[in-house]
Amino acid sequence: FASGALVFSLGINDGLRVQCECAECRKAGWPESYYRFVSRVADAVKDQYPPRMIGVLVYGDVRHPRQPLRLPENVYCNVTTGSKISEWSKRASHLGSYGYFYGSGFLVPNFPLKAMVWNAGQYARHGVLGFYAETYPVWAFDAPKVYIQSRLFWDPKMDVEAALDRFCAAAYGPGGPAMARFYRLWASQADRLVDPGGDDPAPLCNMSKWRNSSVQCKAVAPETMQAAAALLDEAAGAVRADLHVKRVDMVKTHFGLSQALYNLNFIVQDTFEAQPRKDLASVFAALRRETEIRRQM
């Protein structure tokens, strides 16, 4: 704090959990002993508040305290996806949200537009102060969603459709309308992330699909892939300025890899079906073609 830091983190580790085994902590149980520790530290530095706070990551084995809990005023809780902000708003005065907003790890654009809008309202309603996300963006697919998400924090009632159109017009010029339809197509694939009857932020991606290309492929219809490719061709045919051409080409290049991996997935399924296709020569020709495309990408 003396060096100017506003938050000192007592967040737990990811992966290996190390729980105190002293007699006092074992008697209290876990995670009660952890939150007793957090409260003691917070009380010891309460003369530094405001603005300085002790940070907590609501995650893993400290996600669900078994007893009623109210943390000191100078504790900031970053609530991870899967923990209920509606519940933690009763336990802490200052809340943040820790989300999974991945681009990398998805074969096609993860574009949760409906969830972003829903969450902006939930963050405002529950008084969420900050947001941290693991995004690891594939910029060809994720740039407009990061643009929109960032602005929603300042204006939860922003017109996201107009914001998407504005981004695409600025980035792709005459190709903007087709590119906006490309991103909306993928946004429609993520609508089911939102539970309209819920009282908490929605997940920003389906973690059961993350880094699992076969599950992702099964969830996307061939018609969707074809429609997306056609929209990119339309955008490419409309652009003239060098910068717009390069940007559309970047998206087409990434989506070309998506198509190759998508096709490879189904070629492999054909090869190992209980009743394999008899025209294996064409199967292996397709396998070579798509593998070469992937190698070039």
CSV table of C-alpha atoms in Angstrom, one decimal:
chain,number,residue,atom,x,y,z
A,1,PHE,CA,0.0,0.0,0.0
A,2,ALA,CA,2.9,2.4,0.8
A,3,SER,CA,4.0,2.1,-2.9
A,4,GLY,CA,0.6,3.2,-4.1
A,5,ALA,CA,-1.2,-0.2,-4.8
A,6,LEU,CA,-5.0,0.0,-4.3
A,7,VAL,CA,-5.6,-3.7,-3.8
A,8,PHE,CA,-3.5,-6.4,-2.1
A,9,SER,CA,-4.6,-9.8,-3.3
A,10,LEU,CA,-5.2,-12.8,-1.0
A,11,GLY,CA,-6.7,-14.7,-4.0
A,12,ILE,CA,-6.3,-18.5,-3.9
A,13,ASN,CA,-4.1,-20.4,-6.2
A,14,ASP,CA,-5.4,-22.0,-9.4
A,15,GLY,CA,-4.8,-25.8,-9.6
A,16,LEU,CA,-3.1,-27.1,-6.4
A,17,ARG,CA,-5.0,-26.1,-3.2
A,18,VAL,CA,-3.1,-25.7,0.0
A,19,GLN,CA,-5.4,-25.5,3.0
A,20,CYS,CA,-4.0,-24.6,6.4
A,21,GLU,CA,-3.9,-27.7,8.7
A,22,CYS,CA,-3.3,-25.9,12.0
A,23,ALA,CA,-5.6,-26.9,14.9
A,24,GLU,CA,-7.5,-23.6,14.7
A,25,CYS,CA,-8.2,-23.8,11.0
A,26,ARG,CA,-9.1,-27.4,11.1
A,27,LYS,CA,-11.6,-26.7,13.8
A,28,ALA,CA,-13.2,-23.9,11.8
A,29,GLY,CA,-13.3,-25.9,8.6
A,30,TRP,CA,-12.6,-24.8,5.0
A,31,PRO,CA,-13.3,-22.3,3.5
A,32,GLU,CA,-14.5,-20.7,6.8
A,33,SER,CA,-10.9,-20.6,8.1
A,34,TYR,CA,-9.8,-18.9,4.8
A,35,TYR,CA,-12.4,-16.1,5.2
A,36,ARG,CA,-11.5,-15.7,8.9
A,37,PHE,CA,-7.9,-15.1,7.7
A,38,VAL,CA,-9.1,-12.6,5.1
A,39,SER,CA,-11.2,-10.8,7.7
A,40,ARG,CA,-8.3,-10.6,10.1
A,41,VAL,CA,-6.0,-9.1,7.5
A,42,ALA,CA,-8.6,-6.6,6.4
A,43,ASP,CA,-9.2,-5.5,10.0
A,44,ALA,CA,-5.5,-5.0,10.5
A,45,VAL,CA,-5.3,-2.6,7.6
A,46,LYS,CA,-8.7,-0.9,7.8
A,47,ASP,CA,-7.1,2.4,8.5
A,48,GLN,CA,-6.0,2.3,4.9
A,49,TYR,CA,-9.6,2.3,3.6
A,50,PRO,CA,-10.7,4.1,1.6
A,51,PRO,CA,-9.4,3.5,-1.0
A,52,ARG,CA,-7.1,0.6,-0.3
A,53,MET,CA,-8.7,-2.9,-0.1
A,54,ILE,CA,-7.9,-6.6,0.3
A,55,GLY,CA,-8.7,-8.7,-2.7
A,56,VAL,CA,-10.4,-12.1,-2.8
A,57,LEU,CA,-11.0,-14.4,-5.8
A,58,VAL,CA,-14.3,-16.2,-5.4
A,59,TYR,CA,-13.2,-19.5,-7.0
A,60,GLY,CA,-12.6,-23.2,-6.5
A,61,ASP,CA,-12.8,-24.4,-3.0
A,62,VAL,CA,-13.5,-21.0,-1.4
A,63,ARG,CA,-16.5,-20.5,-3.7
A,64,HIS,CA,-19.2,-21.7,-1.3
A,65,PRO,CA,-18.8,-20.9,2.4
A,66,ARG,CA,-21.1,-23.1,4.5
A,67,GLN,CA,-21.9,-20.4,7.1
A,68,PRO,CA,-23.4,-16.9,6.9
A,69,LEU,CA,-20.6,-14.6,5.9
A,70,ARG,CA,-20.2,-10.8,5.8
A,71,LEU,CA,-16.7,-9.6,5.0
A,72,PRO,CA,-15.3,-6.3,6.2
A,73,GLU,CA,-16.0,-3.1,4.2
A,74,ASN,CA,-12.4,-3.0,2.8
A,75,VAL,CA,-12.6,-6.4,1.0
A,76,TYR,CA,-13.0,-6.6,-2.7
A,77,CYS,CA,-14.4,-9.9,-4.1
A,78,ASN,CA,-13.7,-10.8,-7.7
A,79,VAL,CA,-16.5,-13.3,-8.4
A,80,THR,CA,-15.7,-15.9,-11.1
A,81,THR,CA,-18.2,-17.3,-13.6
A,82,GLY,CA,-20.1,-20.1,-11.9
A,83,SER,CA,-20.4,-18.3,-8.6
A,84,LYS,CA,-23.5,-16.2,-7.9
A,85,ILE,CA,-22.9,-12.5,-7.8
A,86,SER,CA,-26.5,-12.2,-6.5
A,87,GLU,CA,-25.4,-14.2,-3.4
A,88,TRP,CA,-22.0,-12.5,-3.0
A,89,SER,CA,-23.6,-9.1,-3.1
A,90,LYS,CA,-25.0,-10.0,0.4
A,91,ARG,CA,-21.5,-11.0,1.7
A,92,ALA,CA,-19.2,-8.2,0.4
A,93,SER,CA,-19.5,-4.5,-0.1
A,94,HIS,CA,-17.3,-4.4,-3.2
A,95,LEU,CA,-17.6,-6.8,-6.1
A,96,GLY,CA,-15.9,-7.5,-9.4
A,97,SER,CA,-16.6,-10.1,-12.1
A,98,TYR,CA,-14.0,-12.6,-13.4
A,99,GLY,CA,-15.2,-14.0,-16.8
A,100,TYR,CA,-14.1,-16.5,-19.5
A,101,PHE,CA,-14.4,-14.6,-22.8
A,102,TYR,CA,-12.3,-16.9,-24.9
A,103,GLY,CA,-11.4,-16.4,-28.5
A,104,SER,CA,-8.5,-18.8,-28.7
A,105,GLY,CA,-9.7,-22.3,-28.1
A,106,PHE,CA,-12.8,-21.9,-30.3
A,107,LEU,CA,-12.8,-23.1,-33.9
A,108,VAL,CA,-15.4,-20.5,-35.0
A,109,PRO,CA,-16.1,-17.0,-33.5
A,110,ASN,CA,-17.3,-17.1,-29.9
A,111,PHE,CA,-19.5,-14.0,-30.1
A,112,PRO,CA,-21.8,-13.9,-27.1
A,113,LEU,CA,-23.6,-10.6,-27.9
A,114,LYS,CA,-26.8,-11.4,-26.1
A,115,ALA,CA,-24.9,-12.5,-23.0
A,116,MET,CA,-22.8,-9.3,-23.1
A,117,VAL,CA,-26.0,-7.2,-23.1
A,118,TRP,CA,-27.6,-9.2,-20.3
A,119,ASN,CA,-24.5,-9.0,-18.2
A,120,ALA,CA,-24.1,-5.3,-18.5
A,121,GLY,CA,-27.6,-4.9,-16.9
A,122,GLN,CA,-26.7,-7.5,-14.2
A,123,TYR,CA,-23.4,-5.8,-13.3
A,124,ALA,CA,-25.2,-2.4,-13.0
A,125,ARG,CA,-28.0,-3.9,-10.9
A,126,HIS,CA,-25.6,-5.7,-8.5
A,127,GLY,CA,-23.1,-2.7,-8.3
A,128,VAL,CA,-20.2,-4.6,-9.8
A,129,LEU,CA,-17.1,-2.3,-9.9
A,130,GLY,CA,-14.7,-4.1,-12.1
A,131,PHE,CA,-14.3,-6.8,-14.8
A,132,TYR,CA,-11.5,-9.1,-15.6
A,133,ALA,CA,-11.7,-11.7,-18.4
A,134,GLU,CA,-9.5,-14.4,-19.9
A,135,THR,CA,-10.0,-13.4,-23.6
A,136,TYR,CA,-6.9,-14.5,-25.5
A,137,PRO,CA,-8.5,-13.0,-28.6
A,138,VAL,CA,-8.2,-14.2,-32.2
A,139,TRP,CA,-8.5,-10.6,-33.4
A,140,ALA,CA,-10.1,-11.5,-36.8
A,141,PHE,CA,-13.0,-13.0,-34.9
A,142,ASP,CA,-13.0,-11.1,-31.6
A,143,ALA,CA,-12.1,-7.5,-32.2
A,144,PRO,CA,-15.7,-6.2,-32.4
A,145,LYS,CA,-16.8,-8.1,-29.3
A,146,VAL,CA,-14.0,-6.6,-27.2
A,147,TYR,CA,-14.9,-3.2,-28.6
A,148,ILE,CA,-18.6,-3.6,-27.7
A,149,GLN,CA,-17.8,-5.2,-24.3
A,150,SER,CA,-15.5,-2.4,-23.3
A,151,ARG,CA,-18.1,0.3,-24.1
A,152,LEU,CA,-21.0,-1.6,-22.4
A,153,PHE,CA,-19.2,-1.1,-19.0
A,154,TRP,CA,-19.6,2.7,-19.4
A,155,ASP,CA,-23.1,2.6,-20.9
A,156,PRO,CA,-25.1,-0.6,-20.0
A,157,LYS,CA,-28.0,0.6,-22.2
A,158,MET,CA,-25.9,1.2,-25.3
A,159,ASP,CA,-27.3,0.1,-28.6
A,160,VAL,CA,-25.0,-2.9,-29.3
A,161,GLU,CA,-26.4,-3.4,-32.8
A,162,ALA,CA,-25.5,0.2,-33.8
A,163,ALA,CA,-22.1,-0.3,-32.1
A,164,LEU,CA,-21.4,-3.4,-34.2
A,165,ASP,CA,-22.4,-1.6,-37.4
A,166,ARG,CA,-20.1,1.3,-36.4
A,167,PHE,CA,-17.2,-1.0,-35.8
A,168,CYS,CA,-17.6,-2.9,-39.1
A,169,ALA,CA,-18.0,0.3,-41.1
A,170,ALA,CA,-14.8,1.7,-39.6
A,171,ALA,CA,-12.8,-1.5,-40.0
A,172,TYR,CA,-14.1,-2.8,-43.3
A,173,GLY,CA,-15.5,0.2,-45.2
A,174,PRO,CA,-17.9,-0.9,-48.0
A,175,GLY,CA,-17.5,-4.5,-46.7
A,176,GLY,CA,-18.9,-3.5,-43.3
A,177,PRO,CA,-22.6,-4.5,-43.9
A,178,ALA,CA,-21.6,-8.1,-44.9
A,179,MET,CA,-19.1,-8.3,-42.0
A,180,ALA,CA,-21.7,-7.2,-39.5
A,181,ARG,CA,-24.0,-10.0,-40.8
A,182,PHE,CA,-21.1,-12.4,-40.4
A,183,TYR,CA,-20.6,-11.5,-36.7
A,184,ARG,CA,-24.4,-11.5,-36.1
A,185,LEU,CA,-24.5,-15.0,-37.5
A,186,TRP,CA,-22.1,-16.2,-34.9
A,187,ALA,CA,-23.8,-14.2,-32.2
A,188,SER,CA,-27.0,-16.1,-32.9
A,189,GLN,CA,-25.1,-19.3,-32.1
A,190,ALA,CA,-24.4,-18.1,-28.6
A,191,ASP,CA,-27.9,-16.9,-27.6
A,192,ARG,CA,-28.6,-19.9,-25.5
A,193,LEU,CA,-25.9,-18.9,-23.0
A,194,VAL,CA,-28.5,-16.5,-21.4
A,195,ASP,CA,-31.1,-17.7,-18.9
A,196,PRO,CA,-33.7,-14.9,-19.1
A,197,GLY,CA,-35.2,-16.1,-15.9
A,198,GLY,CA,-31.9,-15.9,-14.0
A,199,ASP,CA,-30.6,-13.3,-11.5
A,200,ASP,CA,-26.9,-13.5,-12.4
A,201,PRO,CA,-24.5,-12.7,-15.2
A,202,ALA,CA,-24.5,-15.3,-18.0
A,203,PRO,CA,-21.3,-17.2,-19.0
A,204,LEU,CA,-19.5,-15.6,-21.9
A,205,CYS,CA,-18.6,-18.9,-23.5
A,206,ASN,CA,-19.6,-22.6,-23.3
A,207,MET,CA,-16.7,-24.1,-21.4
A,208,SER,CA,-17.7,-27.6,-22.4
A,209,LYS,CA,-16.8,-26.6,-26.0
A,210,TRP,CA,-13.6,-24.8,-25.2
A,211,ARG,CA,-10.6,-26.6,-26.8
A,212,ASN,CA,-12.9,-29.4,-27.9
A,213,SER,CA,-13.1,-29.1,-31.6
A,214,SER,CA,-15.3,-32.2,-32.1
A,215,VAL,CA,-18.0,-30.9,-29.7
A,216,GLN,CA,-17.8,-27.5,-31.4
A,217,CYS,CA,-18.2,-29.0,-34.9
A,218,LYS,CA,-21.3,-31.0,-33.9
A,219,ALA,CA,-22.9,-27.8,-32.7
A,220,VAL,CA,-22.5,-25.9,-36.0
A,221,ALA,CA,-24.5,-26.9,-39.0
A,222,PRO,CA,-22.8,-27.1,-42.4
A,223,GLU,CA,-25.3,-24.4,-43.6
A,224,THR,CA,-24.0,-22.0,-41.0
A,225,MET,CA,-20.4,-22.5,-42.2
A,226,GLN,CA,-21.5,-22.0,-45.8
A,227,ALA,CA,-23.5,-18.9,-45.0
A,228,ALA,CA,-20.5,-17.4,-43.1
A,229,ALA,CA,-18.1,-18.1,-46.0
A,230,ALA,CA,-20.6,-16.5,-48.4
A,231,LEU,CA,-20.7,-13.3,-46.3
A,232,LEU,CA,-16.9,-13.1,-46.3
A,233,ASP,CA,-16.9,-13.5,-50.1
A,234,GLU,CA,-19.5,-10.7,-50.3
A,235,ALA,CA,-17.4,-8.4,-48.1
A,236,ALA,CA,-14.2,-9.2,-50.1
A,237,GLY,CA,-16.0,-8.3,-53.3
A,238,ALA,CA,-17.1,-4.9,-51.9
A,239,VAL,CA,-13.8,-3.6,-50.5
A,240,ARG,CA,-11.4,-1.5,-52.5
A,241,ALA,CA,-9.0,0.4,-50.1
A,242,ASP,CA,-5.9,-1.5,-49.3
A,243,LEU,CA,-6.5,-1.5,-45.5
A,244,HIS,CA,-10.0,-2.7,-45.9
A,245,VAL,CA,-8.9,-5.5,-48.2
A,246,LYS,CA,-6.2,-6.6,-45.8
A,247,ARG,CA,-8.7,-6.7,-42.9
A,248,VAL,CA,-11.3,-8.7,-44.7
A,249,ASP,CA,-8.5,-11.0,-46.0
A,250,MET,CA,-7.3,-11.6,-42.4
A,251,VAL,CA,-10.8,-12.8,-41.4
A,252,LYS,CA,-11.1,-14.9,-44.5
A,253,THR,CA,-7.7,-16.5,-43.7
A,254,HIS,CA,-8.7,-17.4,-40.1
A,255,PHE,CA,-12.0,-18.7,-41.3
A,256,GLY,CA,-10.3,-20.7,-44.0
A,257,LEU,CA,-8.5,-22.5,-41.2
A,258,SER,CA,-11.8,-23.0,-39.3
A,259,GLN,CA,-13.3,-24.6,-42.5
A,260,ALA,CA,-10.4,-26.9,-42.9
A,261,LEU,CA,-10.5,-28.1,-39.3
A,262,TYR,CA,-14.3,-28.4,-39.5
A,263,ASN,CA,-14.1,-30.5,-42.7
A,264,LEU,CA,-11.3,-32.6,-41.2
A,265,ASN,CA,-13.4,-33.4,-38.2
A,266,PHE,CA,-16.1,-34.9,-40.4
A,267,ILE,CA,-13.7,-36.7,-42.7
A,268,VAL,CA,-12.2,-38.5,-39.6
A,269,GLN,CA,-15.8,-39.4,-38.5
A,270,ASP,CA,-16.5,-40.9,-41.9
A,271,THR,CA,-13.3,-42.9,-41.8
A,272,PHE,CA,-14.0,-44.5,-38.5
A,273,GLU,CA,-17.8,-45.0,-38.7
A,274,ALA,CA,-19.2,-48.4,-37.9
A,275,GLN,CA,-20.3,-48.5,-41.6
A,276,PRO,CA,-17.4,-46.7,-43.3
A,277,ARG,CA,-17.9,-45.1,-46.6
A,278,LYS,CA,-16.9,-47.3,-49.5
A,279,ASP,CA,-15.4,-44.5,-51.6
A,280,LEU,CA,-12.3,-44.3,-49.3
A,281,ALA,CA,-10.2,-42.9,-52.2
A,282,SER,CA,-12.3,-39.7,-52.1
A,283,VAL,CA,-12.2,-39.6,-48.3
A,284,PHE,CA,-8.4,-39.7,-48.3
A,285,ALA,CA,-8.2,-37.2,-51.1
A,286,ALA,CA,-10.3,-34.8,-49.0
A,287,LEU,CA,-8.2,-35.6,-46.0
A,288,ARG,CA,-5.0,-34.7,-47.9
A,289,ARG,CA,-6.6,-31.5,-49.3
A,290,GLU,CA,-7.8,-30.2,-45.9
A,291,THR,CA,-4.6,-31.2,-44.2
A,292,GLU,CA,-2.6,-29.2,-46.7
A,293,ILE,CA,-4.9,-26.2,-46.3
A,294,ARG,CA,-4.4,-26.4,-42.5
A,295,ARG,CA,-0.6,-26.7,-43.0
A,296,GLN,CA,-0.6,-23.6,-45.2
A,297,MET,CA,-2.8,-21.6,-42.8
